[in-house]
């Protein structure tokens, strides 16, 4: 499914078996200072279940938090996932593929604007320049948060990630994109309000060097 001409939005019925597991011992759900979070989901879609598309999909996320005193937190997290067609000739439709970039991903890119790259080195996009997504992705984040004053927290972060056209290539060498930035978080009872400014360390043609995100909730 590595060719742009093969990827499109398709109207298909999917019937699958799903499994999910979660471990969470964080001290705070909205602004953790210590603890761990791990989530795993598995999905298998097949014709005997009534599915028109046959695939295996996994999604894994893990994060750990280290508190230094009462005001400083180091957060480290990994997210990865892949969707593998049972029949290699099947193209995974657009709506089932993974996308990367944005406020909870590699923040040096706008939403879904970290593009997959084909074997020829060209980005895989549609005729309007929009990402065609990938069959696999990985994102790694390190964020240092410091309580500044009252409920206001500052942050330094580095995000690295990749979007892979074909899931079989997830464990082969692929292009990793990295961004770094600074941010502010205002801690509310329902969760933090967040402002992040991120810089693309190696912008490609047409990519922004600087991206601003305003959102609710922590990125990690």
PDB file of C-alpha atoms in Angstrom:
ATOM      1  CA  UNK A   1       0.000   0.000   0.000  1.00  0.00           C
ATOM      2  CA  UNK A   2       2.949   2.294  -0.492  1.00  0.00           C
ATOM      3  CA  UNK A   3       1.613   4.109  -3.552  1.00  0.00           C
ATOM      4  CA  UNK A   4      -0.419   7.273  -3.407  1.00  0.00           C
ATOM      5  CA  UNK A   5      -2.687   6.041  -6.192  1.00  0.00           C
ATOM      6  CA  UNK A   6      -3.740   3.048  -4.075  1.00  0.00           C
ATOM      7  CA  UNK A   7      -4.889   4.947  -0.991  1.00  0.00           C
ATOM      8  CA  UNK A   8      -8.377   6.430  -0.877  1.00  0.00           C
ATOM      9  CA  UNK A   9     -11.453   6.772   1.278  1.00  0.00           C
ATOM     10  CA  UNK A  10     -13.448   3.560   0.836  1.00  0.00           C
ATOM     11  CA  UNK A  11     -16.913   2.593   1.975  1.00  0.00           C
ATOM     12  CA  UNK A  12     -16.215  -0.786   3.589  1.00  0.00           C
ATOM     13  CA  UNK A  13     -17.917  -2.740   6.357  1.00  0.00           C
ATOM     14  CA  UNK A  14     -15.506  -3.782   9.101  1.00  0.00           C
ATOM     15  CA  UNK A  15     -16.288  -6.453  11.672  1.00  0.00           C
ATOM     16  CA  UNK A  16     -13.569  -7.275  14.170  1.00  0.00           C
ATOM     17  CA  UNK A  17     -12.556  -8.733  17.499  1.00  0.00           C
ATOM     18  CA  UNK A  18     -10.942  -6.282  19.911  1.00  0.00           C
ATOM     19  CA  UNK A  19      -8.858  -6.567  23.060  1.00  0.00           C
ATOM     20  CA  UNK A  20      -7.586  -3.764  25.257  1.00  0.00           C
ATOM     21  CA  UNK A  21      -5.619  -3.551  28.482  1.00  0.00           C
ATOM     22  CA  UNK A  22      -4.647  -0.598  30.663  1.00  0.00           C
ATOM     23  CA  UNK A  23      -2.348  -0.021  33.632  1.00  0.00           C
ATOM     24  CA  UNK A  24      -2.438   3.311  35.442  1.00  0.00           C
ATOM     25  CA  UNK A  25      -0.867   4.186  38.793  1.00  0.00           C
ATOM     26  CA  UNK A  26      -0.360   7.911  38.190  1.00  0.00           C
ATOM     27  CA  UNK A  27      -0.860  10.161  41.200  1.00  0.00           C
ATOM     28  CA  UNK A  28      -3.034  12.572  39.187  1.00  0.00           C
ATOM     29  CA  UNK A  29      -5.082  11.892  36.053  1.00  0.00           C
ATOM     30  CA  UNK A  30      -4.804  15.415  34.641  1.00  0.00           C
ATOM     31  CA  UNK A  31      -1.327  16.579  35.687  1.00  0.00           C
ATOM     32  CA  UNK A  32       0.676  13.557  36.877  1.00  0.00           C
ATOM     33  CA  UNK A  33       3.800  14.100  38.975  1.00  0.00           C
ATOM     34  CA  UNK A  34       4.739  10.436  39.413  1.00  0.00           C
ATOM     35  CA  UNK A  35       3.642   6.988  38.290  1.00  0.00           C
ATOM     36  CA  UNK A  36       3.101   5.116  35.044  1.00  0.00           C
ATOM     37  CA  UNK A  37       0.478   4.701  32.328  1.00  0.00           C
ATOM     38  CA  UNK A  38       0.420   1.890  29.749  1.00  0.00           C
ATOM     39  CA  UNK A  39      -2.314   1.055  27.254  1.00  0.00           C
ATOM     40  CA  UNK A  40      -2.473  -1.701  24.636  1.00  0.00           C
ATOM     41  CA  UNK A  41      -5.217  -2.371  22.105  1.00  0.00           C
ATOM     42  CA  UNK A  42      -5.404  -5.192  19.546  1.00  0.00           C
ATOM     43  CA  UNK A  43      -7.912  -5.637  16.732  1.00  0.00           C
ATOM     44  CA  UNK A  44      -8.428  -8.439  14.212  1.00  0.00           C
ATOM     45  CA  UNK A  45     -10.858  -8.051  11.318  1.00  0.00           C
ATOM     46  CA  UNK A  46     -11.597 -11.010   9.059  1.00  0.00           C
ATOM     47  CA  UNK A  47     -14.069 -12.265   6.463  1.00  0.00           C
ATOM     48  CA  UNK A  48     -15.502 -15.026   8.726  1.00  0.00           C
ATOM     49  CA  UNK A  49     -16.540 -12.227  11.106  1.00  0.00           C
ATOM     50  CA  UNK A  50     -18.322 -10.449   8.250  1.00  0.00           C
ATOM     51  CA  UNK A  51     -15.595  -7.900   7.511  1.00  0.00           C
ATOM     52  CA  UNK A  52     -14.949  -6.713   3.967  1.00  0.00           C
ATOM     53  CA  UNK A  53     -11.413  -5.721   4.954  1.00  0.00           C
ATOM     54  CA  UNK A  54      -9.074  -8.152   6.709  1.00  0.00           C
ATOM     55  CA  UNK A  55      -6.326  -6.779   8.930  1.00  0.00           C
ATOM     56  CA  UNK A  56      -4.546  -6.929  12.270  1.00  0.00           C
ATOM     57  CA  UNK A  57      -4.037  -3.642  14.136  1.00  0.00           C
ATOM     58  CA  UNK A  58      -2.202  -2.781  17.346  1.00  0.00           C
ATOM     59  CA  UNK A  59      -1.795   0.434  19.294  1.00  0.00           C
ATOM     60  CA  UNK A  60       0.550   0.823  22.264  1.00  0.00           C
ATOM     61  CA  UNK A  61       1.173   3.847  24.455  1.00  0.00           C
ATOM     62  CA  UNK A  62       3.317   4.084  27.568  1.00  0.00           C
ATOM     63  CA  UNK A  63       4.411   6.968  29.766  1.00  0.00           C
ATOM     64  CA  UNK A  64       6.316   7.318  32.990  1.00  0.00           C
ATOM     65  CA  UNK A  65       6.578  10.333  35.284  1.00  0.00           C
ATOM     66  CA  UNK A  66       9.393  11.281  37.634  1.00  0.00           C
ATOM     67  CA  UNK A  67       8.844  13.901  40.317  1.00  0.00           C
ATOM     68  CA  UNK A  68      11.740  16.015  41.580  1.00  0.00           C
ATOM     69  CA  UNK A  69      10.610  17.798  44.704  1.00  0.00           C
ATOM     70  CA  UNK A  70       7.061  19.140  44.596  1.00  0.00           C
ATOM     71  CA  UNK A  71       7.437  21.496  41.637  1.00  0.00           C
ATOM     72  CA  UNK A  72       9.298  19.599  38.888  1.00  0.00           C
ATOM     73  CA  UNK A  73       8.142  16.687  36.721  1.00  0.00           C
ATOM     74  CA  UNK A  74       9.938  14.778  33.978  1.00  0.00           C
ATOM     75  CA  UNK A  75       7.557  12.932  31.639  1.00  0.00           C
ATOM     76  CA  UNK A  76       8.743  10.359  29.093  1.00  0.00           C
ATOM     77  CA  UNK A  77       6.361   8.689  26.669  1.00  0.00           C
ATOM     78  CA  UNK A  78       6.124   6.434  23.629  1.00  0.00           C
ATOM     79  CA  UNK A  79       3.210   5.814  21.278  1.00  0.00           C
ATOM     80  CA  UNK A  80       3.284   3.365  18.395  1.00  0.00           C
ATOM     81  CA  UNK A  81       0.841   1.476  16.237  1.00  0.00           C
ATOM     82  CA  UNK A  82       0.494  -0.518  13.055  1.00  0.00           C
ATOM     83  CA  UNK A  83      -2.180  -1.962  10.793  1.00  0.00           C
ATOM     84  CA  UNK A  84      -1.242  -5.042   8.774  1.00  0.00           C
ATOM     85  CA  UNK A  85      -3.450  -6.200   5.877  1.00  0.00           C
ATOM     86  CA  UNK A  86      -3.998  -9.973   5.941  1.00  0.00           C
ATOM     87  CA  UNK A  87      -3.730 -10.018   2.150  1.00  0.00           C
ATOM     88  CA  UNK A  88      -0.662  -8.038   1.137  1.00  0.00           C
ATOM     89  CA  UNK A  89      -2.297  -6.782  -2.034  1.00  0.00           C
ATOM     90  CA  UNK A  90      -5.056  -5.050  -0.040  1.00  0.00           C
ATOM     91  CA  UNK A  91      -4.684  -1.290   0.370  1.00  0.00           C
ATOM     92  CA  UNK A  92      -5.697   0.019   3.793  1.00  0.00           C
ATOM     93  CA  UNK A  93      -8.308   2.753   3.167  1.00  0.00           C
ATOM     94  CA  UNK A  94      -7.636   6.312   4.245  1.00  0.00           C
ATOM     95  CA  UNK A  95     -10.017   6.292   7.222  1.00  0.00           C
ATOM     96  CA  UNK A  96      -8.246   3.300   8.821  1.00  0.00           C
ATOM     97  CA  UNK A  97      -4.697   4.623   8.479  1.00  0.00           C
ATOM     98  CA  UNK A  98      -2.570   6.454  11.048  1.00  0.00           C
ATOM     99  CA  UNK A  99      -1.699  10.143  10.900  1.00  0.00           C
ATOM    100  CA  UNK A 100       0.987  12.114  12.715  1.00  0.00           C
ATOM    101  CA  UNK A 101       1.717  15.665  13.756  1.00  0.00           C
ATOM    102  CA  UNK A 102      -0.257  17.982  16.009  1.00  0.00           C
ATOM    103  CA  UNK A 103      -0.800  19.078  19.590  1.00  0.00           C
ATOM    104  CA  UNK A 104      -0.557  15.535  21.033  1.00  0.00           C
ATOM    105  CA  UNK A 105       2.004  14.186  18.580  1.00  0.00           C
ATOM    106  CA  UNK A 106       5.114  15.793  17.084  1.00  0.00           C
ATOM    107  CA  UNK A 107       4.258  19.379  17.960  1.00  0.00           C
ATOM    108  CA  UNK A 108       6.606  20.931  15.388  1.00  0.00           C
ATOM    109  CA  UNK A 109       3.917  19.996  12.837  1.00  0.00           C
ATOM    110  CA  UNK A 110       0.307  21.053  12.520  1.00  0.00           C
ATOM    111  CA  UNK A 111      -2.430  18.442  12.844  1.00  0.00           C
ATOM    112  CA  UNK A 112      -1.774  15.494  10.475  1.00  0.00           C
ATOM    113  CA  UNK A 113       0.974  17.406   8.618  1.00  0.00           C
ATOM    114  CA  UNK A 114       3.903  15.095   9.394  1.00  0.00           C
ATOM    115  CA  UNK A 115       3.882  13.322   6.029  1.00  0.00           C
ATOM    116  CA  UNK A 116       4.761   9.719   5.191  1.00  0.00           C
ATOM    117  CA  UNK A 117       7.540   9.372   2.640  1.00  0.00           C
ATOM    118  CA  UNK A 118       7.585   6.813  -0.179  1.00  0.00           C
ATOM    119  CA  UNK A 119      10.538   4.719  -1.288  1.00  0.00           C
ATOM    120  CA  UNK A 120      11.397   7.390  -3.852  1.00  0.00           C
ATOM    121  CA  UNK A 121      11.741   9.978  -1.088  1.00  0.00           C
ATOM    122  CA  UNK A 122       8.621  11.897  -2.118  1.00  0.00           C
ATOM    123  CA  UNK A 123       5.871  12.635   0.442  1.00  0.00           C
ATOM    124  CA  UNK A 124       2.691  10.592   0.026  1.00  0.00           C
ATOM    125  CA  UNK A 125      -0.078  13.154  -0.403  1.00  0.00           C
ATOM    126  CA  UNK A 126      -3.309  13.519  -2.356  1.00  0.00           C
ATOM    127  CA  UNK A 127      -3.868  16.047  -5.148  1.00  0.00           C
ATOM    128  CA  UNK A 128      -4.575  18.745  -2.543  1.00  0.00           C
ATOM    129  CA  UNK A 129      -1.341  18.070  -0.658  1.00  0.00           C
ATOM    130  CA  UNK A 130      -3.035  16.316   2.281  1.00  0.00           C
ATOM    131  CA  UNK A 131      -1.366  13.371   3.989  1.00  0.00           C
ATOM    132  CA  UNK A 132      -2.371   9.892   2.829  1.00  0.00           C
ATOM    133  CA  UNK A 133      -1.451   8.541   6.248  1.00  0.00           C
ATOM    134  CA  UNK A 134       0.617   5.474   7.012  1.00  0.00           C
ATOM    135  CA  UNK A 135       0.171   1.889   8.084  1.00  0.00           C
ATOM    136  CA  UNK A 136       2.420   2.467  11.103  1.00  0.00           C
ATOM    137  CA  UNK A 137       3.692   5.277  13.300  1.00  0.00           C
ATOM    138  CA  UNK A 138       5.885   5.903  16.316  1.00  0.00           C
ATOM    139  CA  UNK A 139       6.170   9.001  18.513  1.00  0.00           C
ATOM    140  CA  UNK A 140       8.588   9.582  21.399  1.00  0.00           C
ATOM    141  CA  UNK A 141       8.255  12.546  23.772  1.00  0.00           C
ATOM    142  CA  UNK A 142      10.306  13.934  26.647  1.00  0.00           C
ATOM    143  CA  UNK A 143       8.841  16.864  28.585  1.00  0.00           C
ATOM    144  CA  UNK A 144      10.184  18.694  31.634  1.00  0.00           C
ATOM    145  CA  UNK A 145       7.547  20.638  33.576  1.00  0.00           C
ATOM    146  CA  UNK A 146       8.220  23.193  36.291  1.00  0.00           C
ATOM    147  CA  UNK A 147       5.631  24.863  38.515  1.00  0.00           C
ATOM    148  CA  UNK A 148       6.343  28.584  38.215  1.00  0.00           C
ATOM    149  CA  UNK A 149       3.758  30.440  40.247  1.00  0.00           C
ATOM    150  CA  UNK A 150       0.374  29.424  41.650  1.00  0.00           C
ATOM    151  CA  UNK A 151      -1.226  27.122  39.067  1.00  0.00           C
ATOM    152  CA  UNK A 152       1.053  28.217  36.212  1.00  0.00           C
ATOM    153  CA  UNK A 153       3.539  25.662  34.930  1.00  0.00           C
ATOM    154  CA  UNK A 154       6.310  26.011  32.343  1.00  0.00           C
ATOM    155  CA  UNK A 155       7.548  23.238  30.077  1.00  0.00           C
ATOM    156  CA  UNK A 156      10.449  22.281  27.819  1.00  0.00           C
ATOM    157  CA  UNK A 157       9.886  19.397  25.406  1.00  0.00           C
ATOM    158  CA  UNK A 158      11.311  17.352  22.562  1.00  0.00           C
ATOM    159  CA  UNK A 159       9.125  15.227  20.266  1.00  0.00           C
ATOM    160  CA  UNK A 160      10.386  12.729  17.696  1.00  0.00           C
ATOM    161  CA  UNK A 161       8.232  10.672  15.387  1.00  0.00           C
ATOM    162  CA  UNK A 162       7.764   8.901  12.101  1.00  0.00           C
ATOM    163  CA  UNK A 163       4.893   7.866   9.875  1.00  0.00           C
ATOM    164  CA  UNK A 164       5.613   4.732   7.824  1.00  0.00           C
ATOM    165  CA  UNK A 165       3.715   3.986   4.582  1.00  0.00           C
ATOM    166  CA  UNK A 166       3.792   0.205   5.067  1.00  0.00           C
ATOM    167  CA  UNK A 167       3.577  -1.433   8.502  1.00  0.00           C
ATOM    168  CA  UNK A 168       6.065  -4.124   7.502  1.00  0.00           C
ATOM    169  CA  UNK A 169       8.711  -1.368   7.430  1.00  0.00           C
ATOM    170  CA  UNK A 170       8.096  -0.234  11.032  1.00  0.00           C
ATOM    171  CA  UNK A 171      11.225  -1.942  12.339  1.00  0.00           C
ATOM    172  CA  UNK A 172      13.408  -0.974   9.378  1.00  0.00           C
ATOM    173  CA  UNK A 173      15.344   2.315   9.287  1.00  0.00           C
ATOM    174  CA  UNK A 174      12.984   5.190   8.505  1.00  0.00           C
ATOM    175  CA  UNK A 175      13.054   8.956   8.586  1.00  0.00           C
ATOM    176  CA  UNK A 176      12.502  10.352  12.083  1.00  0.00           C
ATOM    177  CA  UNK A 177      11.291  13.940  12.399  1.00  0.00           C
ATOM    178  CA  UNK A 178      12.110  15.944  15.522  1.00  0.00           C
ATOM    179  CA  UNK A 179      10.856  19.144  17.084  1.00  0.00           C
ATOM    180  CA  UNK A 180      11.625  21.006  20.302  1.00  0.00           C
ATOM    181  CA  UNK A 181       9.731  23.662  22.148  1.00  0.00           C
ATOM    182  CA  UNK A 182       8.560  25.528  25.202  1.00  0.00           C
ATOM    183  CA  UNK A 183       5.126  25.836  26.718  1.00  0.00           C
ATOM    184  CA  UNK A 184       2.872  27.070  29.489  1.00  0.00           C
ATOM    185  CA  UNK A 185       0.183  25.115  31.333  1.00  0.00           C
ATOM    186  CA  UNK A 186      -2.466  26.600  33.594  1.00  0.00           C
ATOM    187  CA  UNK A 187      -3.718  23.889  35.929  1.00  0.00           C
ATOM    188  CA  UNK A 188      -7.502  23.797  36.389  1.00  0.00           C
ATOM    189  CA  UNK A 189      -9.578  21.231  38.346  1.00  0.00           C
ATOM    190  CA  UNK A 190     -10.809  19.745  35.048  1.00  0.00           C
ATOM    191  CA  UNK A 191      -7.320  19.600  33.564  1.00  0.00           C
ATOM    192  CA  UNK A 192      -4.653  21.965  32.232  1.00  0.00           C
ATOM    193  CA  UNK A 193      -5.062  24.585  29.526  1.00  0.00           C
ATOM    194  CA  UNK A 194      -1.924  24.386  27.404  1.00  0.00           C
ATOM    195  CA  UNK A 195       0.022  26.693  25.091  1.00  0.00           C
ATOM    196  CA  UNK A 196       2.992  25.183  23.209  1.00  0.00           C
ATOM    197  CA  UNK A 197       5.472  26.765  20.810  1.00  0.00           C
ATOM    198  CA  UNK A 198       7.433  24.188  18.798  1.00  0.00           C
ATOM    199  CA  UNK A 199      10.317  24.451  16.338  1.00  0.00           C
ATOM    200  CA  UNK A 200      11.012  22.027  13.512  1.00  0.00           C
ATOM    201  CA  UNK A 201      14.717  21.178  13.791  1.00  0.00           C
ATOM    202  CA  UNK A 202      15.021  20.292  10.089  1.00  0.00           C
ATOM    203  CA  UNK A 203      12.099  21.701   8.085  1.00  0.00           C
ATOM    204  CA  UNK A 204      11.554  20.324   4.609  1.00  0.00           C
ATOM    205  CA  UNK A 205      10.146  22.179   1.583  1.00  0.00           C
ATOM    206  CA  UNK A 206       6.845  23.838   2.427  1.00  0.00           C
ATOM    207  CA  UNK A 207       7.041  22.961   6.130  1.00  0.00           C
ATOM    208  CA  UNK A 208       6.665  25.507   8.915  1.00  0.00           C
ATOM    209  CA  UNK A 209       9.698  26.239  11.071  1.00  0.00           C
ATOM    210  CA  UNK A 210       7.543  27.375  14.015  1.00  0.00           C
ATOM    211  CA  UNK A 211       4.125  26.080  15.102  1.00  0.00           C
ATOM    212  CA  UNK A 212       1.869  27.273  17.945  1.00  0.00           C
ATOM    213  CA  UNK A 213      -0.695  25.010  19.658  1.00  0.00           C
ATOM    214  CA  UNK A 214      -3.432  25.961  22.121  1.00  0.00           C
ATOM    215  CA  UNK A 215      -5.247  23.009  23.664  1.00  0.00           C
ATOM    216  CA  UNK A 216      -6.694  21.367  26.756  1.00  0.00           C
ATOM    217  CA  UNK A 217      -4.943  18.492  28.537  1.00  0.00           C
ATOM    218  CA  UNK A 218      -1.321  17.401  28.668  1.00  0.00           C
ATOM    219  CA  UNK A 219       0.445  16.104  25.560  1.00  0.00           C
ATOM    220  CA  UNK A 220       1.866  13.335  27.742  1.00  0.00           C
TER     221      UNK A 220
END
